[in-house]
Structure formats: structure tokens, C-alpha cells
PDB file of C-alpha atoms and ligand atoms in Angstrom:
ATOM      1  CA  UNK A 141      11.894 -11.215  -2.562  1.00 98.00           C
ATOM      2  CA  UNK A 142      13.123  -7.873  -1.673  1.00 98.00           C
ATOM      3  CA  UNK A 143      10.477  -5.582  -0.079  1.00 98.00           C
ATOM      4  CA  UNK A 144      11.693  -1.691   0.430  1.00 98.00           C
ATOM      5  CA  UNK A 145       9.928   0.919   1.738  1.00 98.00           C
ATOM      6  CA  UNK A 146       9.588   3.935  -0.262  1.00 98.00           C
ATOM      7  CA  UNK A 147       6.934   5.890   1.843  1.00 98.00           C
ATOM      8  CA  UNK A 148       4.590   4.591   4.711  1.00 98.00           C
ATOM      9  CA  UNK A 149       3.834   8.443   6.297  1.00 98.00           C
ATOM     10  CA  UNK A 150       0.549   9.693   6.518  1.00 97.00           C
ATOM     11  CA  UNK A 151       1.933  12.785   5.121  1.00 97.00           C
ATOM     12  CA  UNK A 152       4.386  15.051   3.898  1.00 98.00           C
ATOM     13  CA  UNK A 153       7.110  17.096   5.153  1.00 96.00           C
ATOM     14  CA  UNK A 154      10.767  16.718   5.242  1.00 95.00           C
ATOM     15  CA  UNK A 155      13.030  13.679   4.598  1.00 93.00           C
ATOM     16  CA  UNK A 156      11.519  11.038   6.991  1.00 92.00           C
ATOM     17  CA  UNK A 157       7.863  11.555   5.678  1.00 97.00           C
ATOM     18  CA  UNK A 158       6.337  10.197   2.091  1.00 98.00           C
ATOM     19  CA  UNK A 159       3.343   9.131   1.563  1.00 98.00           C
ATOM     20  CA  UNK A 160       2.408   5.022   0.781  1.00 98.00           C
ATOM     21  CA  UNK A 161       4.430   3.353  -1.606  1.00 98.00           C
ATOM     22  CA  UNK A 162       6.076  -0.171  -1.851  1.00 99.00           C
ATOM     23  CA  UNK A 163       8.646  -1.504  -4.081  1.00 99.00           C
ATOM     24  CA  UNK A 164       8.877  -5.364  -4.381  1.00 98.00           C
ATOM     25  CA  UNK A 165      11.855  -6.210  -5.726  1.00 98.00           C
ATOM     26  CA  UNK A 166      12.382  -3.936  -8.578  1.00 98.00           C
ATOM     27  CA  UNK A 167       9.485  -4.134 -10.893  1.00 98.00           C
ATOM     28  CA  UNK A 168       6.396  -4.071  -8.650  1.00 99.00           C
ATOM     29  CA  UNK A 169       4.842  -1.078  -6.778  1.00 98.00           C
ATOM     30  CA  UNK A 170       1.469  -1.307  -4.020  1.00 99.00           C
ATOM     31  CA  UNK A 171       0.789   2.018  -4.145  1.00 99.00           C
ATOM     32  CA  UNK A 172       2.413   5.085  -5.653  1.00 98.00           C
ATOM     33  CA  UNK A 173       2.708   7.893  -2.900  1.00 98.00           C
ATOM     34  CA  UNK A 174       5.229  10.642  -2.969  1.00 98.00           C
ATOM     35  CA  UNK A 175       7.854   7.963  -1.896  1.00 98.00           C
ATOM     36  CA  UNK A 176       8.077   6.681  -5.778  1.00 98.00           C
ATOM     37  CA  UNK A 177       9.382   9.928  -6.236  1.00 98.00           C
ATOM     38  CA  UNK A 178      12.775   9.519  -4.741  1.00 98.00           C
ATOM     39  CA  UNK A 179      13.155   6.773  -7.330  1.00 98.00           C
ATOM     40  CA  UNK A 180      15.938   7.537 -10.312  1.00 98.00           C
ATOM     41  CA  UNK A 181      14.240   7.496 -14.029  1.00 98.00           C
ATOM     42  CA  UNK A 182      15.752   4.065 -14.775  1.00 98.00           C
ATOM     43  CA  UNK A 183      14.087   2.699 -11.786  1.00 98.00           C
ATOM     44  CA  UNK A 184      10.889   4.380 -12.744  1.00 98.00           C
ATOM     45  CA  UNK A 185      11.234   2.180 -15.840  1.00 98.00           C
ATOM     46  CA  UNK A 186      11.692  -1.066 -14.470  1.00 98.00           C
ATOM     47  CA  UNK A 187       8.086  -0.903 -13.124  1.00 98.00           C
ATOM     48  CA  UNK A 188       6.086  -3.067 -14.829  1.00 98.00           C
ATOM     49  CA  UNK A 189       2.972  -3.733 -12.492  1.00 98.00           C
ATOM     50  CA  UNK A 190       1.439  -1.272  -9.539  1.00 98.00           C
ATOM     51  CA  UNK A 191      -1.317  -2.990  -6.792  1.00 99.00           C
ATOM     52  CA  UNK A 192      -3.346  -0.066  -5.768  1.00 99.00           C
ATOM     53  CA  UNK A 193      -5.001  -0.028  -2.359  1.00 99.00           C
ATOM     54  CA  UNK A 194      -7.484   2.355  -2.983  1.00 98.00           C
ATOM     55  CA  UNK A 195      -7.822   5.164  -4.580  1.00 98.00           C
ATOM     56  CA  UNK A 196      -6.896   8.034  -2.232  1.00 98.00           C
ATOM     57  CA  UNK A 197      -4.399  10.637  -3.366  1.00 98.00           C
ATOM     58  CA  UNK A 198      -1.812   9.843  -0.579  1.00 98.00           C
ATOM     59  CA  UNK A 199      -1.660   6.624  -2.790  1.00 98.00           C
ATOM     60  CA  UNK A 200      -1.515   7.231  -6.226  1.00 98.00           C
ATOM     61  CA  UNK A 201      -0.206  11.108  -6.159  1.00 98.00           C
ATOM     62  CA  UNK A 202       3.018   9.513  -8.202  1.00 98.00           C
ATOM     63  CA  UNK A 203       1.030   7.347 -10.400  1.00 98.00           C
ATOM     64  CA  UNK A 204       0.223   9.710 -13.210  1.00 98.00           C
ATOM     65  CA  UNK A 205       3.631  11.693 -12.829  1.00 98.00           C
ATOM     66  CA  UNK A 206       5.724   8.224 -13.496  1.00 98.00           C
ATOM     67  CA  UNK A 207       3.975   7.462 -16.480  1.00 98.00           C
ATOM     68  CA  UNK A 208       4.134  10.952 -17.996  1.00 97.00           C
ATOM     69  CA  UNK A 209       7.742  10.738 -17.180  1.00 98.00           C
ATOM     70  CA  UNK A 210       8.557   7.116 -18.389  1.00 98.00           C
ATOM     71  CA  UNK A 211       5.666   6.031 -20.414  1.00 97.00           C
ATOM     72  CA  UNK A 212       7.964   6.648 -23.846  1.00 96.00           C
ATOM     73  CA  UNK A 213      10.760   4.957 -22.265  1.00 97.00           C
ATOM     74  CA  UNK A 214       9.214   1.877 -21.904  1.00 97.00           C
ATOM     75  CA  UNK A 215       8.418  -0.795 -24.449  1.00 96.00           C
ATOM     76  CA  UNK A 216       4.428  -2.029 -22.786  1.00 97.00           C
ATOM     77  CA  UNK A 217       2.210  -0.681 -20.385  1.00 98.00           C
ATOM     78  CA  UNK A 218       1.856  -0.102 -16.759  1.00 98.00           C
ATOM     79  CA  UNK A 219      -0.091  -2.602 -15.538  1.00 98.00           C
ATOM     80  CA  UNK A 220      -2.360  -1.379 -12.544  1.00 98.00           C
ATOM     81  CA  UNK A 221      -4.382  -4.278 -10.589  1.00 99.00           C
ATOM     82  CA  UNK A 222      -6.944  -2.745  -8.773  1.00 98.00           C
ATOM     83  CA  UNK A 223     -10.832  -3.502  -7.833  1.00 98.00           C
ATOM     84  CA  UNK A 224     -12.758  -2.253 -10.602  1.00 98.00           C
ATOM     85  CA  UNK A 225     -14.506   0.027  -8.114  1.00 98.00           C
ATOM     86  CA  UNK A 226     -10.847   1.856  -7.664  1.00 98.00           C
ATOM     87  CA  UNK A 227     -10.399   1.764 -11.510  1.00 98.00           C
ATOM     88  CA  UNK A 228     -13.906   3.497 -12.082  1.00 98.00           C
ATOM     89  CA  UNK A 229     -12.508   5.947  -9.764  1.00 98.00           C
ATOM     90  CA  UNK A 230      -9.133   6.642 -10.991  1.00 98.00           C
ATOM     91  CA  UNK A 231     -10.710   6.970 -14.647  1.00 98.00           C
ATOM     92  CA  UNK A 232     -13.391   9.546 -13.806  1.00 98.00           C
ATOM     93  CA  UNK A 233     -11.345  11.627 -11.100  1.00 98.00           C
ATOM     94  CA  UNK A 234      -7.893  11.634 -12.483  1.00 98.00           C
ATOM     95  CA  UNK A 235      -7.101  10.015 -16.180  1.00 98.00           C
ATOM     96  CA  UNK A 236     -10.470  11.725 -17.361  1.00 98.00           C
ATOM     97  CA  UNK A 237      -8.584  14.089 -19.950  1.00 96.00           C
ATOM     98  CA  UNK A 238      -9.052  17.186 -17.575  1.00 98.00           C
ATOM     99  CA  UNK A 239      -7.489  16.321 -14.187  1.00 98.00           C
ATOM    100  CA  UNK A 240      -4.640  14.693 -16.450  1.00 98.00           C
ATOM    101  CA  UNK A 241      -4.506  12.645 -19.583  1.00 97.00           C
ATOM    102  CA  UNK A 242      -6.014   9.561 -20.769  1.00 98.00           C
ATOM    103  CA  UNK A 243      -3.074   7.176 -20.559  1.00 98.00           C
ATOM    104  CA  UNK A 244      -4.846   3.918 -21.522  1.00 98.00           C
ATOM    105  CA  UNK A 245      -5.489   5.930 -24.986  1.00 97.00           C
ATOM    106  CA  UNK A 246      -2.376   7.917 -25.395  1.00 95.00           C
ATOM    107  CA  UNK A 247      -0.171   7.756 -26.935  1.00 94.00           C
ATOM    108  CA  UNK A 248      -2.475   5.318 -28.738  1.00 95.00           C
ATOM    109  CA  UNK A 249      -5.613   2.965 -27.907  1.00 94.00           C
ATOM    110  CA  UNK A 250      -3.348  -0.136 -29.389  1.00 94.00           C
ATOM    111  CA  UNK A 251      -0.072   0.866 -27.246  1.00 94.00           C
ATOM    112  CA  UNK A 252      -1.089   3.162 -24.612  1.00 98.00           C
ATOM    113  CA  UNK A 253       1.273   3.839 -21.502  1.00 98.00           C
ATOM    114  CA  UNK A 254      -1.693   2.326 -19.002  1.00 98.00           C
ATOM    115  CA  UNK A 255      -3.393  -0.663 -18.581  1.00 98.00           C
ATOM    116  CA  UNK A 256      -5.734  -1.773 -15.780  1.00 98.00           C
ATOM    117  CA  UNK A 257      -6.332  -5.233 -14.692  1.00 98.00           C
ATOM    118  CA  UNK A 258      -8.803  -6.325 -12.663  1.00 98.00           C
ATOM    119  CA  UNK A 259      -8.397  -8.014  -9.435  1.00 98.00           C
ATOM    120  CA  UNK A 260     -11.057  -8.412  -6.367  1.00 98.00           C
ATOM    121  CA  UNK A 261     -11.085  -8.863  -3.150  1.00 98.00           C
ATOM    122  CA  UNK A 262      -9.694 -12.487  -2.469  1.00 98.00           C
ATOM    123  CA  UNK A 263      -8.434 -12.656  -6.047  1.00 98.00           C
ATOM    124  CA  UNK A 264      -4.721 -13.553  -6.794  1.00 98.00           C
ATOM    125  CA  UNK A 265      -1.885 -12.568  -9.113  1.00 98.00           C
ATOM    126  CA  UNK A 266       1.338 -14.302  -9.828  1.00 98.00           C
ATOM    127  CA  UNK A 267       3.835 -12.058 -11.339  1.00 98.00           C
ATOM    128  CA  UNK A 268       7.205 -14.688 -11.607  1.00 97.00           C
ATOM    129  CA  UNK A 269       7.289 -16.793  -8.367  1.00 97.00           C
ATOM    130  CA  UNK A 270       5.460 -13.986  -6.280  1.00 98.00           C
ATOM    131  CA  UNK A 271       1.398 -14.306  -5.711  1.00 98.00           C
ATOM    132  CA  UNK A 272      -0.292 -10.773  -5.084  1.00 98.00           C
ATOM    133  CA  UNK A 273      -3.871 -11.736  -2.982  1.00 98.00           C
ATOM    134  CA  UNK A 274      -5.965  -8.845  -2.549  1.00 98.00           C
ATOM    135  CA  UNK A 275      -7.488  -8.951   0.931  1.00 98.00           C
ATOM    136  CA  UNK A 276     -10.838  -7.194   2.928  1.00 98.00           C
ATOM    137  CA  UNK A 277     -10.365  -3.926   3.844  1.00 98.00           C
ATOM    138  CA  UNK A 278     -13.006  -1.212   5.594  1.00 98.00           C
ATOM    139  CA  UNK A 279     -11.890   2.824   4.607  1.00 98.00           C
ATOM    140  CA  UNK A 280     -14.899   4.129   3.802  1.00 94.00           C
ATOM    141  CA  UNK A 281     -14.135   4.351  -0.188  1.00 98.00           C
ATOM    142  CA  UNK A 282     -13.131   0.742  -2.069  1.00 98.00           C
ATOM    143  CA  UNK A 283     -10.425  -0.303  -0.755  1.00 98.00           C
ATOM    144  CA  UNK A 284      -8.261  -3.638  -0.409  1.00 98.00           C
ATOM    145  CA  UNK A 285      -4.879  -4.997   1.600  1.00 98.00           C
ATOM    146  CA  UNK A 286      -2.394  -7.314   0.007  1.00 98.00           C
ATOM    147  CA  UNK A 287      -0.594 -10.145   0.593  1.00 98.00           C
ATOM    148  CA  UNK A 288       2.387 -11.316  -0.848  1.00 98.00           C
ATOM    149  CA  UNK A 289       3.684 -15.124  -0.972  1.00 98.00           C
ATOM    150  CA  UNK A 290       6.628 -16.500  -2.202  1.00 98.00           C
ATOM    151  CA  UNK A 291       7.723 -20.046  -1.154  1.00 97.00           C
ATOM    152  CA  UNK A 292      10.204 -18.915   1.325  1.00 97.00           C
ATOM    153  CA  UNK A 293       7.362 -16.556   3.180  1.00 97.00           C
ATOM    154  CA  UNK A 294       4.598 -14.348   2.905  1.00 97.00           C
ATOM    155  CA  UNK A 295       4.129 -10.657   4.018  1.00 98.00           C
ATOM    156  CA  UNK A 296       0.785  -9.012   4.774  1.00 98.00           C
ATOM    157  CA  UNK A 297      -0.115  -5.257   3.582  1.00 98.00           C
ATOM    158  CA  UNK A 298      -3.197  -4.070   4.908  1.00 98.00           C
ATOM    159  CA  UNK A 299      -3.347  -0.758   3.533  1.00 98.00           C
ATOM    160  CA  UNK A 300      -5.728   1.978   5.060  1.00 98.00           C
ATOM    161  CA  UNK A 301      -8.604   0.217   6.820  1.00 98.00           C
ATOM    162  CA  UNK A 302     -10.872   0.670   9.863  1.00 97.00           C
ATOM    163  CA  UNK A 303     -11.234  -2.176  11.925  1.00 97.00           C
ATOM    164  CA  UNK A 304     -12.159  -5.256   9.710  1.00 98.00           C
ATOM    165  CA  UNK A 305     -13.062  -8.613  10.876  1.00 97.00           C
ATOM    166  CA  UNK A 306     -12.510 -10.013   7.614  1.00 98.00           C
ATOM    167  CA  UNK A 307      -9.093  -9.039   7.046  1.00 98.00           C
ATOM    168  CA  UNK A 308      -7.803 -10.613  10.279  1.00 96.00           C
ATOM    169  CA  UNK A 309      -9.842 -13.576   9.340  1.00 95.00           C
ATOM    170  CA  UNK A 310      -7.814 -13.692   5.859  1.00 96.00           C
ATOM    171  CA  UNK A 311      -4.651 -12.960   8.296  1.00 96.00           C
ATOM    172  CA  UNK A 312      -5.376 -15.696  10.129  1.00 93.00           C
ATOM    173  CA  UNK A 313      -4.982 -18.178   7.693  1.00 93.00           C
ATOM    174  CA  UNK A 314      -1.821 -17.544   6.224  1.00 95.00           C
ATOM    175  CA  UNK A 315       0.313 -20.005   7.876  1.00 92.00           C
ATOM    176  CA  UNK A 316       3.760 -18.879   6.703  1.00 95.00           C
ATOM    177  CA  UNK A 317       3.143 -14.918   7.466  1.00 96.00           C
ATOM    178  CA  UNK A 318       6.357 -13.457   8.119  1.00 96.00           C
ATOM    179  CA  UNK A 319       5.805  -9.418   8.150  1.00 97.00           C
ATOM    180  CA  UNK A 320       2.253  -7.702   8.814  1.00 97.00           C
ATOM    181  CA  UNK A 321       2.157  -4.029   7.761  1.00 98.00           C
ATOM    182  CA  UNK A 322      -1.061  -2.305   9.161  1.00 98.00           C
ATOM    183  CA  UNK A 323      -1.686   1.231   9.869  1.00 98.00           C
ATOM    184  CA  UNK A 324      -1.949   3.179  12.649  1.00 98.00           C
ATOM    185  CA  UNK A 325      -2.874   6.408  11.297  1.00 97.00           C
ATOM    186  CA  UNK A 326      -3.803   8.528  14.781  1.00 98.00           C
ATOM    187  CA  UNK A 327      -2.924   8.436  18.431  1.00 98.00           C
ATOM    188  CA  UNK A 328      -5.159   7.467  21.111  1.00 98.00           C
ATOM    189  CA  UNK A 329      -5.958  10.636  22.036  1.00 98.00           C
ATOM    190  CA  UNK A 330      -7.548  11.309  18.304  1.00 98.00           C
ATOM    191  CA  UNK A 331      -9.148   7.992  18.556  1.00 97.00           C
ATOM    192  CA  UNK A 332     -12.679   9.979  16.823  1.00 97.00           C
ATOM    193  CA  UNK A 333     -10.696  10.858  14.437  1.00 97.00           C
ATOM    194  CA  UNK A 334      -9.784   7.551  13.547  1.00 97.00           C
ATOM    195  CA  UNK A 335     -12.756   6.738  13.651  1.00 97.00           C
ATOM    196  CA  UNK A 336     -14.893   9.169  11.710  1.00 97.00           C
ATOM    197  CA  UNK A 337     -11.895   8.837   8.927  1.00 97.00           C
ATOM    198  CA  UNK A 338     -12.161   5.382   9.016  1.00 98.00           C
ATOM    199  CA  UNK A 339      -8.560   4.701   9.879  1.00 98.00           C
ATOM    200  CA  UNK A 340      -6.819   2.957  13.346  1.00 98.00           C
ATOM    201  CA  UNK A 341      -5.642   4.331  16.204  1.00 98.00           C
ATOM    202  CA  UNK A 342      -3.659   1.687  18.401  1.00 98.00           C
ATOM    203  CA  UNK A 343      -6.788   0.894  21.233  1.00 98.00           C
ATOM    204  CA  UNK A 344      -8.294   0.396  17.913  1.00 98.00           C
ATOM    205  CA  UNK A 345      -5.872  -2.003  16.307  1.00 98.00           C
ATOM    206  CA  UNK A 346      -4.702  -4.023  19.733  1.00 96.00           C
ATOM    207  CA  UNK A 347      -8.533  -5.045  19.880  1.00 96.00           C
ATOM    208  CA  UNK A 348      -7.697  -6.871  16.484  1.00 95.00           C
ATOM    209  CA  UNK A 349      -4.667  -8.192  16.879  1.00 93.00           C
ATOM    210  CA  UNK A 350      -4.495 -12.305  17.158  1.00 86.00           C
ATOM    211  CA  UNK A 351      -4.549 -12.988  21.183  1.00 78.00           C
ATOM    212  CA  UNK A 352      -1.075 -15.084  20.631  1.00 69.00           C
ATOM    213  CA  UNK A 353       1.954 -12.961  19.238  1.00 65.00           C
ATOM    214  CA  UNK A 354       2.439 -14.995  16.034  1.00 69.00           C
ATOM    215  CA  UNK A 355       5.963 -15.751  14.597  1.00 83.00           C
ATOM    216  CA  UNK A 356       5.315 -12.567  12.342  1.00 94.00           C
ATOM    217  CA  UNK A 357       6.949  -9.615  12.933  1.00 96.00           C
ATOM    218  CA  UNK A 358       4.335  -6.466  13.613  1.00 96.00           C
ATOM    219  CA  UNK A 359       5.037  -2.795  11.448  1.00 98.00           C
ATOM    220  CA  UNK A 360       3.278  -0.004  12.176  1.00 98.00           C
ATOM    221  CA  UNK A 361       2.703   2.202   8.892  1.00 98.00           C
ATOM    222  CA  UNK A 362       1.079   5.616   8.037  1.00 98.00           C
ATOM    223  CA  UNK A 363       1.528   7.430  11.255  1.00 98.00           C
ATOM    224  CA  UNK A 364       0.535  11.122  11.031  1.00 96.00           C
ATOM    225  CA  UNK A 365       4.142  13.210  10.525  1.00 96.00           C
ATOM    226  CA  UNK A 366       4.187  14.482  14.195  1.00 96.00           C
ATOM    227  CA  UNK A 367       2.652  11.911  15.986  1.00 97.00           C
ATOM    228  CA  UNK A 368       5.418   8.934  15.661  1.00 96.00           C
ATOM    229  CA  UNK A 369       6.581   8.908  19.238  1.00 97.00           C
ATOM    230  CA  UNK A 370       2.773   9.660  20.801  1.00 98.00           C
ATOM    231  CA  UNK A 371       1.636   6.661  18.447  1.00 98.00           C
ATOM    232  CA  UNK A 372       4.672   4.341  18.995  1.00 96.00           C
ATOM    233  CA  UNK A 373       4.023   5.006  23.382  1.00 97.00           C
ATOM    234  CA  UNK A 374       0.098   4.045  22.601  1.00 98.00           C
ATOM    235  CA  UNK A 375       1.209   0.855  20.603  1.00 97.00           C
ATOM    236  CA  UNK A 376       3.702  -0.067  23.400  1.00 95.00           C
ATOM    237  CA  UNK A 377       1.152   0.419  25.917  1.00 95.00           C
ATOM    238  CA  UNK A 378      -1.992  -1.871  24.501  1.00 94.00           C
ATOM    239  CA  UNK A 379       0.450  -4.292  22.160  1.00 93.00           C
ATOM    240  CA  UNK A 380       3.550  -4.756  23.600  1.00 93.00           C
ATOM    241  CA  UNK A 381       3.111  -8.672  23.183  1.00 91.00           C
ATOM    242  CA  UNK A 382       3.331  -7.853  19.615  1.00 93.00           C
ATOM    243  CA  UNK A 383       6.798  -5.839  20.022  1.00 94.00           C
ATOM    244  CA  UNK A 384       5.374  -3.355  17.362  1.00 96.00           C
ATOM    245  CA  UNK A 385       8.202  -1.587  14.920  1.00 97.00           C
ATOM    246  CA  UNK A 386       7.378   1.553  13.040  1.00 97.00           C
ATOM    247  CA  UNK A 387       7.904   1.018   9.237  1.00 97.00           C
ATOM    248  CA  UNK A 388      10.685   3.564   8.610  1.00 97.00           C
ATOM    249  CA  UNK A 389      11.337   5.333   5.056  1.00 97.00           C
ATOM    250  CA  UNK A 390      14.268   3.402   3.521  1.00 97.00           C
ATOM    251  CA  UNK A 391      13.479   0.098   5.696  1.00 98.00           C
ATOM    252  CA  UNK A 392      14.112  -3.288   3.174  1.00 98.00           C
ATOM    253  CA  UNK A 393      12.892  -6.520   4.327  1.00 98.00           C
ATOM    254  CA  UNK A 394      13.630  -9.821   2.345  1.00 98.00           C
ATOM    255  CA  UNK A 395      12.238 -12.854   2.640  1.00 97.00           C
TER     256      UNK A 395
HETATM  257 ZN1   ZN B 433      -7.045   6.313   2.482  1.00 67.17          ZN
HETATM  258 ZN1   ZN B 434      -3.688   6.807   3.205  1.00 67.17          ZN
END
């Protein structure tokens, strides 16, 4: 499995910085920030499935855009596994006919560009030899993390989530866990931030962390676009056990 990383910014603003988005091999997105953007058309097509976090637009912003731009290119639907709670979301706030068009009815109800399928927290999804497991999350709005298996390995995406007992518990568990993406969204010094957004800052997420440094390496996602190097010197600082790397734009990890 080939994991590349299309966007893992909090925000905008020149090349280093796009929003969530995570291409599994070439067919499968989690998430659909303004990373999926870079992506040629023909690579837009190939997508055949998107796991959706949560509903927030630094996640999804691309999501309507690729199927307006693709949707007639392709012979089936999208398919977009999400909670229902983030489906009832994305239906009334953004494929409601005003914000943008009903895909799962256009171009018809029989063949629309669009489909959603449900998955729940602790629920998986095998798409080929890969087994998507949505996992606990805590953002103040539905919200899940994945993880990804394959026989040679698994890797962990926790997606935007205050701290969580449950999802370390799920972590925990998963004995051959070979990357763990989880976010760091604010410094230290904006730890109420963090807070009262229901995000991490990295006091935050070393009082989480597993008390042995597992065999897994640690990345370090969604760091607010001027804040990378004050972020990275908290991180070193409270979980340098962990030897912490900051998910990059471009970065491809295979296992
Ligand atoms: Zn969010
Ligand atoms: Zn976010």
C-alpha cells in the first residue's frame, strides 16, 4: 500500500500548506482538502471511494469540486463512507441543491455521481486487500479516525480530535501499527485554543501518548501554517521519546 500525502496543513497559503487529504494508493481518498486539488483530472478519476473524517470544510472543500469535474468521466459513483451523522451533515449543508448540487440525484437518481455508505465508529471496510476501521474521535462535531491494515502493516489516522481515551485505547490494540498520524493543530502557548476548538496542542497530545515509544513511527499533522517550527520545539520538548516527524506535503509512505 502506497500512502501519499496530499495536504495535512491546518490551512492555506503557499506551496507547503493544503488542507487534509490522503491518497491510498491511487483510488482511495480520507478526506478531500485543498490538497486533492493538485491532483491531474485522470487521477481525479481513478477515485473510487473517499473516508471522511468529519465534516469540516478544511476536509471536504475538494469533495464537491472533484465530482463536478469528473463525475461524467467516470463510469459509477463516488463512494463516500462516513458516519451517518457526517452524511446528514454534508446533505443538508452542502449537496442540499443551494450550497451546490444534489449529486446522489444528478445526473440521475439510478446513476448519480455520489453515493454514501455508511460506516460507524468501530466499523470496517475492505476495499481489495486493504481494511478501512473507523476509530473514536472527540472534535466537538461527529467525527471519526481511521485505520488502515493490510497484511504487511497497518497505519493509524486520527483525524481532528481532542484528547480521546478511546482512540488510544483502539491504538493500543493494533499490534502491527506501523505509522500514527495525529494532529497537533496549536502550539503550547495557544493551548486554550486547542482546547476550546477541540483540537491538540503537544502538552495535550504527550499526556496521551503510550508511556513506551512503540515500534510505530509518530507524524505530526495539521499544524497551523506559521506555527511548524513553534509546534515541532513543543513536540520535541514533552515527546521526544516518540522522535515526532511533521507530516510534510508530498511525503509517501508504503507499507
Ligand atoms: Zn475539524
Ligand atoms: Zn481540520
Amino acid at each position: 500500500m502506497k500512502l501519499t500525502v496530499l495536504g495535512c496543513s491546518g490551512g492555506i497559503g503557499g506551496d507547503a500548506h493544503r488542507t487534509t487529504a490522503l491518497l491510498v494508493d491511487d483510488d482511495v481518498l480520507i478526506d478531500a482538502g485543498t490538497g486533492v486539488a493538485d491532483l491531474d483530472i485522470d487521477a481525479l478519476a481513478r477515485i473510487d471511494h473517499m473516508f471522511v473524517t468529519h465534516a469540516h470544510i478544511d476536509h471536504i472543500a475538494c469533495l464537491p469540486l472533484m465530482l463536478d469535474t469528473v463525475g461524467a468521466r467516470r463510469a459509477k459513483p463516488l463512494v463516500v463512507h462516513c458516519t451517518v451523522a457526517t452524511e446528514a451533515i454534508l446533505r443538508a449543508h452542502l449537496f442540499n441543491g443551494l450550497l451546490w448540487p444534489d449529486f446522489t440525484r444528478i445526473p440521475s437518481p439510478n446513476r448519480p455521481f455520489l453515493c454514501f455508505a455508511p460506516l460507524e465508529e468501530g466499523d470496517s471496510c475492505a476495499i481489495g486487500e486493504r481494511i478501512f476501521t473507523a476509530l473514536p474521535a472527540e472534535h466537538g462535531v461527529p467525527a471519526v479516525g481511521y485505520r488502515v491494515a493490510t497484511p504487511r502493516g497497518s497505519f493509524v489516522f486520527g483525524g481532528d480530535s481532542t484528547t480521546c481515551p478511546a482512540f488510544w485505547d483502539a491504538v493500543a490494540r493494533i499490534p502491527d501499527l506501523r505509522y500514527l498520524i495525529v494532529e497537533a493543530a496549536f502550539p503550547d502557548s495557544q493551548r486554550e485554543l486547542a482546547i476550546r476548538s477541540e483540537h491538540l496542542c503537544p502538552a495535550l497530545l504527550a499526556a496521551q501518548l503510550p508511556v513506551h515509544a512503540g515500534a510505530f513511527q509518530l507524524l505530526i499533522s495539521h499544524v497551523k501554517p506559521g506555527y511548524a517550527d513553534e509546534t515541532m520545539r513543543d513536540l520535541q520538548r514533552v515527546a521526544a521519546r516518540h522522535a515526532p516527524v511533521m507530516l510534510a506535503r508530498g511525503d509517501v509512505y508504503r507499507i
